[in-house]
Every structure is written in C-alpha cells, then in structure tokens.
Coordinates of C-alpha atoms in Angstrom, one line a residue:
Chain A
X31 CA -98.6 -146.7 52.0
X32 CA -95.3 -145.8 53.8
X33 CA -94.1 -142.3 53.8
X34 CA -91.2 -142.1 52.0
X35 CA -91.5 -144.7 49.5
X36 CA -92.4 -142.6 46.4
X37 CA -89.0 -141.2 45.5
X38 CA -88.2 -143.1 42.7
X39 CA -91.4 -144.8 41.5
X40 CA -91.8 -144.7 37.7
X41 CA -89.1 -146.2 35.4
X42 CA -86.7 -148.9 36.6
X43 CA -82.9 -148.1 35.4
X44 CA -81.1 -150.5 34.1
X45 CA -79.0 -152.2 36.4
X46 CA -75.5 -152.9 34.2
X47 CA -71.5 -152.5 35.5
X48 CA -71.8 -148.9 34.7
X49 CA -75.0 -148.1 37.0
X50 CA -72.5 -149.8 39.8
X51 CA -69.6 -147.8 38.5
X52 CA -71.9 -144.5 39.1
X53 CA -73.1 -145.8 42.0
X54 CA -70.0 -146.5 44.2
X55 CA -68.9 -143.3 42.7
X56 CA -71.5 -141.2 44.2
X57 CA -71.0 -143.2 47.6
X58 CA -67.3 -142.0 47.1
X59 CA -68.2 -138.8 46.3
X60 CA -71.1 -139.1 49.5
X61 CA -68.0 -140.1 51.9
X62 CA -65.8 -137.6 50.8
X63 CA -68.2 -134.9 51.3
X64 CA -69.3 -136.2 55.1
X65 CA -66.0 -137.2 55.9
X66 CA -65.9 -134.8 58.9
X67 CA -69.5 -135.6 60.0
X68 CA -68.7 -139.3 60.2
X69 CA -65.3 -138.3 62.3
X70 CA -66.9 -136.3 64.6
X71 CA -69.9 -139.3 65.7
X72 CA -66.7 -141.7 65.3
X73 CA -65.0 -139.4 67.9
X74 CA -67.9 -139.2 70.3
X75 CA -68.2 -142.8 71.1
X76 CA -65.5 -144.6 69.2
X77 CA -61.4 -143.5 67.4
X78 CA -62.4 -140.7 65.9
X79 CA -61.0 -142.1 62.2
X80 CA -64.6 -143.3 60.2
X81 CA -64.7 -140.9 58.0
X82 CA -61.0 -140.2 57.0
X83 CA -60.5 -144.7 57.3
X84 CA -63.5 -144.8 54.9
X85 CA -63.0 -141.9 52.5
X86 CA -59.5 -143.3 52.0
X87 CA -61.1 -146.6 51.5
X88 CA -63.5 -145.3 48.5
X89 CA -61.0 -143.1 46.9
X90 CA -58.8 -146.3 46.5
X91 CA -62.7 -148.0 45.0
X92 CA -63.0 -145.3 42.7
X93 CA -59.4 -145.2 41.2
X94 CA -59.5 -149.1 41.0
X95 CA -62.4 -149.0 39.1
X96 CA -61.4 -146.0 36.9
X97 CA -58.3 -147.9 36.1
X98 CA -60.0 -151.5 34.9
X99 CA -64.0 -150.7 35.3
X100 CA -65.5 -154.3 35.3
X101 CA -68.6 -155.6 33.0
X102 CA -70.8 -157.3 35.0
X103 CA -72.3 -155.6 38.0
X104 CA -71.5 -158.9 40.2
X105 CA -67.5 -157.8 39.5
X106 CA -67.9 -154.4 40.5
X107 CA -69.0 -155.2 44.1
X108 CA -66.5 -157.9 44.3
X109 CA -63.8 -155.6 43.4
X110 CA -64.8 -152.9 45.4
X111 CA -65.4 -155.1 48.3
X112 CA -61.6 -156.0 48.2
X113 CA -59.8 -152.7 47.5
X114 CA -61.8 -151.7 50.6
X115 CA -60.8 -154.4 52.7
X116 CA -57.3 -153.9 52.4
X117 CA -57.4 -149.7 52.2
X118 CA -59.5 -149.1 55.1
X119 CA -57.3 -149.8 57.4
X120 CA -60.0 -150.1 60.5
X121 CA -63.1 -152.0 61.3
X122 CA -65.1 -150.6 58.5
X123 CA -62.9 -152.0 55.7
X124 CA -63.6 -155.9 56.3
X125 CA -67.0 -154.5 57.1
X126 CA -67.8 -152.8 54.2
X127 CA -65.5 -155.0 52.0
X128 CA -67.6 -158.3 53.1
X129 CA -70.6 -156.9 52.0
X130 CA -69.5 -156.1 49.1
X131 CA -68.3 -159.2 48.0
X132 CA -70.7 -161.0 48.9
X133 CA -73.6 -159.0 47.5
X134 CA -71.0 -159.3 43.9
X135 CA -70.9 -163.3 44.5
X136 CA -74.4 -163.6 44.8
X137 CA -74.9 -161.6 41.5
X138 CA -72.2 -163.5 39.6
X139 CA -71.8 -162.9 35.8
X140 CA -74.7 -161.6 35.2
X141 CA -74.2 -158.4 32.3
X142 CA -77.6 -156.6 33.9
X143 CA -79.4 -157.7 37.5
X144 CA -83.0 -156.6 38.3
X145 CA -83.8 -154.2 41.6
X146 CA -85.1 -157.4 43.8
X147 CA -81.7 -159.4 42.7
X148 CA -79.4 -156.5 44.3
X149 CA -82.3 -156.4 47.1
X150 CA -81.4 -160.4 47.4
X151 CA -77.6 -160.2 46.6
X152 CA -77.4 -157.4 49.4
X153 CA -79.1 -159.0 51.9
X154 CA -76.7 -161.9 51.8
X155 CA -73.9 -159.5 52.1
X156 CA -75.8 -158.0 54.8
X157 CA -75.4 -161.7 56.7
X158 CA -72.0 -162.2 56.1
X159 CA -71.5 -158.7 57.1
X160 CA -73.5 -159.9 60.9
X161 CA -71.5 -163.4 61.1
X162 CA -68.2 -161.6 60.7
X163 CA -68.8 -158.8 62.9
X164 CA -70.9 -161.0 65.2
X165 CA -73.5 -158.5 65.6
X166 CA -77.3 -158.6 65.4
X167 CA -80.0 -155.5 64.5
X168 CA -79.9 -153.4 68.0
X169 CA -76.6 -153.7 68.6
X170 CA -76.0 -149.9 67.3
X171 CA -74.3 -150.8 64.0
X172 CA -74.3 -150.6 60.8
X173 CA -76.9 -153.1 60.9
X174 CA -79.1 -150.8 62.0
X175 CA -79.6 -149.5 58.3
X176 CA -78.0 -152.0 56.3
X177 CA -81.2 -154.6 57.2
X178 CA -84.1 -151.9 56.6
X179 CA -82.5 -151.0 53.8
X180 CA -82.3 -154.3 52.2
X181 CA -86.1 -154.6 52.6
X182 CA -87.0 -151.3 51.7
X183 CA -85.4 -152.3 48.0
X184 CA -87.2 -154.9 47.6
X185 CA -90.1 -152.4 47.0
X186 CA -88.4 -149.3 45.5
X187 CA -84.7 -147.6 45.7
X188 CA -86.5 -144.5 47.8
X189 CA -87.5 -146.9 50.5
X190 CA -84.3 -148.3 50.1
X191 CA -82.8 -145.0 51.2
X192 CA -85.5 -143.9 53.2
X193 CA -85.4 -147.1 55.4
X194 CA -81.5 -146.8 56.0
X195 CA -81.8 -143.4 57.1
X196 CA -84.3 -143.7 60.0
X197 CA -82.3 -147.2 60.7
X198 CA -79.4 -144.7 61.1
X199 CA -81.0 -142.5 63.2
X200 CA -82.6 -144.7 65.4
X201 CA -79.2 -146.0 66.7
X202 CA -78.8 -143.2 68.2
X203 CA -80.6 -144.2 71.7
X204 CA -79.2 -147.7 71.4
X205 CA -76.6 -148.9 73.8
X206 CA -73.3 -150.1 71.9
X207 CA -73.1 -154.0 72.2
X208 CA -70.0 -154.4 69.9
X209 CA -66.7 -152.7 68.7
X210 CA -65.0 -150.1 70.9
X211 CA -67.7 -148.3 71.7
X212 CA -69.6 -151.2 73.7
X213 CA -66.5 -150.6 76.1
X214 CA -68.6 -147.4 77.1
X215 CA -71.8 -148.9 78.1
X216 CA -74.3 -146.3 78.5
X217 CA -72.4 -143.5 77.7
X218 CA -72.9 -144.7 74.1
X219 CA -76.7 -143.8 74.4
X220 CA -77.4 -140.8 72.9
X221 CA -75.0 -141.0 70.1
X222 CA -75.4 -142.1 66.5
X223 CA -73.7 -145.0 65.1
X224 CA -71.2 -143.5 62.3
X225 CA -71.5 -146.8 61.1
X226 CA -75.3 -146.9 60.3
X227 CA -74.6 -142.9 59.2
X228 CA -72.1 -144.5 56.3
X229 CA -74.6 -147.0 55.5
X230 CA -76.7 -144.5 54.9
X231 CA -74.5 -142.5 52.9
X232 CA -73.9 -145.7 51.0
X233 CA -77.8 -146.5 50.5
X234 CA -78.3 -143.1 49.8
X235 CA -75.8 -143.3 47.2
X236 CA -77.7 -145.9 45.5
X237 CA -81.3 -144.4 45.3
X238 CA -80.0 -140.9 43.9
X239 CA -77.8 -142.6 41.1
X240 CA -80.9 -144.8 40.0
X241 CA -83.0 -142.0 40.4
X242 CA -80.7 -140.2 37.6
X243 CA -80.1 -143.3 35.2
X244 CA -83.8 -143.8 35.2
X245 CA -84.2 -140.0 34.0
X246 CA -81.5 -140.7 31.6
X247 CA -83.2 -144.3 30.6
X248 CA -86.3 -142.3 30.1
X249 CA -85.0 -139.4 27.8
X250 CA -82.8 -142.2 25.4
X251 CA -84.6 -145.1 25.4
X252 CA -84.5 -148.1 27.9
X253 CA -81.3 -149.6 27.6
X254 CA -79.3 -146.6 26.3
X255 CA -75.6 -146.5 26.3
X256 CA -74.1 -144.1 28.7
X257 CA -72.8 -141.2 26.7
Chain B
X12 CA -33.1 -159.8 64.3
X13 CA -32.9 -156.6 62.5
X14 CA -35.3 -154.8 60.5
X15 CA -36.2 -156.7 57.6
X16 CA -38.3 -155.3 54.7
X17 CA -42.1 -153.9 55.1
X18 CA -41.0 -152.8 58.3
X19 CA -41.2 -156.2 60.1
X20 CA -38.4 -157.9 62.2
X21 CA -37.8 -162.0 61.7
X22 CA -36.7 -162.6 65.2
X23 CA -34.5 -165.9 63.2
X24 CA -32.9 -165.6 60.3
X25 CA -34.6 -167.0 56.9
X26 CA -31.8 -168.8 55.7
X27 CA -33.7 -172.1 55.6
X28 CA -36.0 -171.1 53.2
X29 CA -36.9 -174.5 51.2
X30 CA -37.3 -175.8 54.8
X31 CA -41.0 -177.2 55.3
X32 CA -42.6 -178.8 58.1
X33 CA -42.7 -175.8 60.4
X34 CA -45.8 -173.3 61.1
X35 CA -45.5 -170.2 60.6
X36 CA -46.4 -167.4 62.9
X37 CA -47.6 -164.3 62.5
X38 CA -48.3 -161.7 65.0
X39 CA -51.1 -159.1 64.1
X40 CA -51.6 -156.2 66.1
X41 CA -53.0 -152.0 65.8
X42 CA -49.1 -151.4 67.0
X43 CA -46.3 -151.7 65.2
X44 CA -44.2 -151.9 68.3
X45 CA -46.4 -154.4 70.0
X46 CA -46.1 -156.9 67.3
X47 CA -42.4 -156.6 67.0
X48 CA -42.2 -156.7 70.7
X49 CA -43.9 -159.8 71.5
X50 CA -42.6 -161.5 68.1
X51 CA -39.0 -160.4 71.0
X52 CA -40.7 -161.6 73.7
X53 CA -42.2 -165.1 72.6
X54 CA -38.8 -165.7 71.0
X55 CA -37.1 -165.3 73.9
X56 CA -39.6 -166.8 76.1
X57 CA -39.4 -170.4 73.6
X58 CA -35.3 -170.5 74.4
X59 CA -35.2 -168.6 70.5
X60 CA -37.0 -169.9 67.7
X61 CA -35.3 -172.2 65.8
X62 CA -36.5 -172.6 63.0
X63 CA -39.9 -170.8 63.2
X64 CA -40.6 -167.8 61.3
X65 CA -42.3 -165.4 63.4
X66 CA -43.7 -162.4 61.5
X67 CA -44.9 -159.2 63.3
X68 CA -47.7 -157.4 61.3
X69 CA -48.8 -154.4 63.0
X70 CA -50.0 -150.8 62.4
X71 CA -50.8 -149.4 59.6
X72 CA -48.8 -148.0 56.2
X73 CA -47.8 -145.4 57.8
X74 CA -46.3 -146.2 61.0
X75 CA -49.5 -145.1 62.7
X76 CA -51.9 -147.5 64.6
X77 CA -54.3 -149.5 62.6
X78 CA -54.7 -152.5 60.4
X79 CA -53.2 -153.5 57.3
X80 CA -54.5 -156.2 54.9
X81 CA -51.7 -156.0 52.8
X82 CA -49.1 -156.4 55.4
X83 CA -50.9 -158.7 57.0
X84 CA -51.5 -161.0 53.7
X85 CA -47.6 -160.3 53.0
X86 CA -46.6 -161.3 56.5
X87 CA -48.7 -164.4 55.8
X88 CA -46.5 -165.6 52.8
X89 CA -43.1 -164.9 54.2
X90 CA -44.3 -167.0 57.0
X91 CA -45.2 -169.8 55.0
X92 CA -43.2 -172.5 54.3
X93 CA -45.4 -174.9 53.3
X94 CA -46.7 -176.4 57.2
X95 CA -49.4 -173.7 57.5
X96 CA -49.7 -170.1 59.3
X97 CA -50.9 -169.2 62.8
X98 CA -51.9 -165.9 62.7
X99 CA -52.3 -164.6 66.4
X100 CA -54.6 -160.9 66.1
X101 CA -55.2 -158.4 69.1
X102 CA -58.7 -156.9 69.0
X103 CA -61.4 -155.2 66.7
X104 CA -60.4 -154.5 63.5
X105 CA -57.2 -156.9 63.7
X106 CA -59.8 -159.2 64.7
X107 CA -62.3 -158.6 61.3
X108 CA -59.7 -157.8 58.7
X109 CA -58.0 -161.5 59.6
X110 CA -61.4 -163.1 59.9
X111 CA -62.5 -161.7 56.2
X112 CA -59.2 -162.3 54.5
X113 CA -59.4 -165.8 55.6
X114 CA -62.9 -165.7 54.6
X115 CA -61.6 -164.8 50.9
X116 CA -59.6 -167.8 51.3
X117 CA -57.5 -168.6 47.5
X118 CA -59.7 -165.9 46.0
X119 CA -57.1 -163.3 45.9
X120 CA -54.3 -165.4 44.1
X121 CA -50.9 -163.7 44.8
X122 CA -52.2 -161.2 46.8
X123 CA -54.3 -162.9 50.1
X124 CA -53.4 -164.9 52.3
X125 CA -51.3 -168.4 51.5
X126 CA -53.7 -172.0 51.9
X127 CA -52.9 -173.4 55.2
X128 CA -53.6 -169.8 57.0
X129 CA -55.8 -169.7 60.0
X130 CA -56.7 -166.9 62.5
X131 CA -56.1 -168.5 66.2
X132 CA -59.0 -167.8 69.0
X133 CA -56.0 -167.0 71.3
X134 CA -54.7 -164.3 73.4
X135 CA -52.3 -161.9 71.7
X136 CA -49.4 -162.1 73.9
X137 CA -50.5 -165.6 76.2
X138 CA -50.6 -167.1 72.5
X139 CA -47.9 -165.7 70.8
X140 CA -45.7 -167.4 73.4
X141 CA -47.4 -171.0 73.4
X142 CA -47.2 -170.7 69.3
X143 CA -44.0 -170.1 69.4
X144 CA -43.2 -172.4 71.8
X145 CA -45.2 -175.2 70.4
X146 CA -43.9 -174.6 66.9
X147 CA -39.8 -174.6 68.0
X148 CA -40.8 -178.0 69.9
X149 CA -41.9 -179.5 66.6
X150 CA -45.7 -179.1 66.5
X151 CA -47.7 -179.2 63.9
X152 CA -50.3 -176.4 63.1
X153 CA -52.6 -178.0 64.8
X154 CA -49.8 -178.3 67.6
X155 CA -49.5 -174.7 67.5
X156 CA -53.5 -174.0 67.4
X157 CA -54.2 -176.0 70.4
X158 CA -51.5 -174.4 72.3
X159 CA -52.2 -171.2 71.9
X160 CA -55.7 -171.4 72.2
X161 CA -55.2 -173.3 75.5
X162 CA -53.9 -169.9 76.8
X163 CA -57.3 -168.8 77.0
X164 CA -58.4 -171.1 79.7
X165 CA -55.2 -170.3 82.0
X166 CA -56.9 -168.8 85.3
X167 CA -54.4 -165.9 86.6
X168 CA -56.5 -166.0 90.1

C-alpha cells in the first residue's frame, strides 16, 4: 500500500449536484482562505495576482451557483467552468474554467456519477486543460497535481488529495517551461508552482467534502437528502 | 474615433451597420491603451478603415491590466457583421482566454463569442496592421487570416 491512501476508505458519498455544490464551495472557501499564500508563490516567479485572480474567480462560482444551483453534477462543473473563465481575469481562468467544463461534458445529465466517473470525467478535463495551455507533466504547472490527482481518485478521494499535494510540491525544483515564469529560466527552480498549489487546494477541496458527506451518508442512510 | 461604450474606441464610425461582407477585427491585449493604440495605429497605417470595424479589447474591468472574457466576447459581436471576426491576442492569458472561448464555440448563446470567430496565430501589432489592411482592401476572412499570419514569417534582419 501507498501512504496516504486511507483517508477516506469506508463509505462512498453519494456523488449528486449538491455534493458538487459543497464541493466547489469548500474550494471557494479553500481559495479564499490561501489567497495570500498563492500571491506570494505567484509573486516569486510570476504577477503576483493567483490568488486574488482566483479567489475573485470562485466567489463569482459560488454566487452563480447560490443564485440557480444546477441538478446534475455534469451542470455544476460546466457552470462553474464558465463563470471562471470570464471572472478570472488571468491565465488561471481559461485554465481552471477548461477543466471544468470539460470534466461537466464528460459527466453529462447524469442526476448521481460514481468516484471512478469524476476520476474519468476529470482526466479528460485534465487533457483539454494540457492542449490549451500546451503544457505537458514537468513543465512546473498545474499539471503537476492535476495528473496524480486524477489517478490517485481512481482508487480513493485521500489519494486523490494526497497525490495532488506532493504533485504540488514537487514542482518546486522544476524549471518553468511555460507562462511567464519560463521567461526566468532557472531562476524559477526553487519555487513552487502557485498553480499546482491551487490545484491542490482544489483536490483538497474535493476529498474533505466527501469525506464529510460520507459521515453524513453514514449517520442518515445512503442516499439521504441534505438537511 | 471617440470613446464608444465598454470603454473601447471604433477607429470608423458604425453607421453601416446592416453592412456584411467585411471581417471584423478585434484587437485583444493585457492593456487597455495598447489595444486602442494599435486599433490607431493599424487604421492609420491601412490609409483608414473603411468600412472595417476594428474593436480594441484590452485590460481588464477595471482599467487595470489583464484579460476580460466578457469584453472580449462583447468586442467580438460588435465586430461582427456577418463575414466573420479576426481576433488578433498579445500573449499568456490573452492567448488562453481567446483560445477557450473559441473552444466554447455557440455554447454560450448570447453571451460567447459570434460563429465565424477565430483567434489569428499572428503578431499583435505586425497583424493588427496586415488585418486591417487586408480587410479595407476587400478580403475575406480568410484574406485577413493569411495576412496577418504572414507577418510572422517577416525577417527584420
């Protein structure tokens, strides 16, 4: 066994709108609270405005989908994925939004989605999110945790999470090979990507709100209405 | 010629709006003031416009530098009468937020950008100029297109 695997093993939570709802709440709520954290890696070896671009970005997710929440988890990402493309207002916000629209495509209408369908329906956002950004794992991006990640949930949500934060980490001796801070060369090393950090955040996000709807699965029942 | 609304700056009047057969241009940059500028430049580079709607896009809501979607989607329409859109985008996230609305393509209804838009592999200002200068000569958008990308093979030594 891989360390770090275990988090969440026991029940799966159902995966409905309102699991994604929660979940892209808690990344909100994850941004907001590492807003500076992300700013200050952004400012070491790129504009200095990840984490304010971003938090901005899933503020504008969580209002959207206070206002008119979806019913199908497929909606929720695709929704998301637009309101962050045009709030962001930098690189992460066609990023970010890509994925997430994709990934929604990919799940369609579907009311409730298994673990290993998000698993699937992420990875493709994960490729969309490499041909648009023209990147590959190495290059010190977000890719760098957005790949484990994807195949640490096809196992469980804790390797899921677990995955994207030593993906995150392990940017940090890479050398920059696209977006502003590839203009820095080697003066990137040493630095971690703030975009693997978010992806982290994001991943992160994930596991701790299925970790809490499987508790709450548990105490009501399988299936259970949120109260 | 003056500032028109959303902060961008028609460098020819719209008056011809049920005109078609003309590509649009728009010009998508992290700077407010560059886009305006070289929309100035390119027009008065081509000998004016005619009748080619040339819409700067640049910075972000609030006059500082970044990338909008929106105005960039927005700029898209009023650009569009009905012979396509050039869009012409400096670097980075100009780059990604073009490539992924056009990505979207009719998804987005009202809101993205109109059918007949395409991102040009170009140089911002090299382009801007052979787009312009295409389009007011009569080409099509596929005139305009291979203009502007031709700009990226011009050898300045």
């Amino acid at each position: 066994m891989e360390p770090g695997t275990d988090r969440d093993e026991g029940t799966e939570p159902t995966l409905d709108a309102d699991f994604f709802i929660r979940w892209l709440d808690a990344a909100a709520a994850a941004v907001a609270r590492d807003a500076d954290r992300l700013t200050e890696l952004d400012a070491a070896i790129g504009d200095a405005d990840h984490g304010s671009n971003l938090n901005r970005g899933f503020a504008a997710v969580t209002r959207r989908l206070t206002e008119k929440p979806p019913n199908a988890p497929g909606a929720v990402l695709t929704g998301a994925g637009r309101t962050l493309i045009s709030s962001v207002g930098g690189a992460s916000g066609p990023l970010y939004g890509t994925l997430l629209r994709r990934a929604g495509k990919e799940l369609g209408d579907a009311p409730r989605v298994s673990r290993v369908q998000l698993a699937e329906a992420l990875r493709s956002g994960v490729g969309a999110v490499a041909e648009l950004g023209g990147a590959g794992g190495g290059d010190k991006t977000m890719l760098d945790a957005l790949q484990p990640a994807v195949e640490g949930l096809t196992r469980s949500f804790g390797a899921a999470a677990t995955a994207a934060e030593e993906g995150a980490l392990a940017t940090v001796p890479l050398r920059a090979r696209r977006g502003r801070a590839a203009y820095l060369g080697d003066r990137s090393i040493g630095h971690q990507d703030p975009g693997a950090a978010s992806s982290a955040l994001l991943i992160g996000a994930l596991a701790d709100t299925a970790t809490r709807a499987a508790d709450d699965d548990g105490h009501r029942g399988n299936g259970a209405d949120r109260v | 010629m003056t500032t028109g609304i959303g902060g961008t700056v028609p460098i020819v009047s719209e008056t011809d709006l049920g005109r078609a057969g003309t590509p649009g241009i728009v010009l998508v940059s992290h700077s407010r003031e560059v886009a305006e500028s070289v929309a100035r430049l390119a027009g008065a580079l081509a000998g004016g416009a005619g009748d080619v709607r040339v819409v700067p896009a640049g910075g972000d809501p609030a006059g500082g530098v970044g990338t909008d979607a929106e105005l960039i989607a927005a700029a898209a329409r009023r650009a569009d009468s009905g012979a396509g859109v050039a869009i012409l985008v400096d670097l980075g996230s100009a780059v990604l937020t073009v490539r992924a609305l056009v990505a979207e393509g009719g998804d987005d209804g009202d809101e993205g950008l109109p059918p007949g838009a395409r991102m040009l592999d170009a140089p911002f200002l090299e382009g801007a100029v052979a787009a312009v200068v295409a389009a007011a000569g009569g080409a099509d958008l596929e005139g305009v297109a291979g203009a502007a990308e031709e700009a990226r093979d011009y050898r300045k030594r």
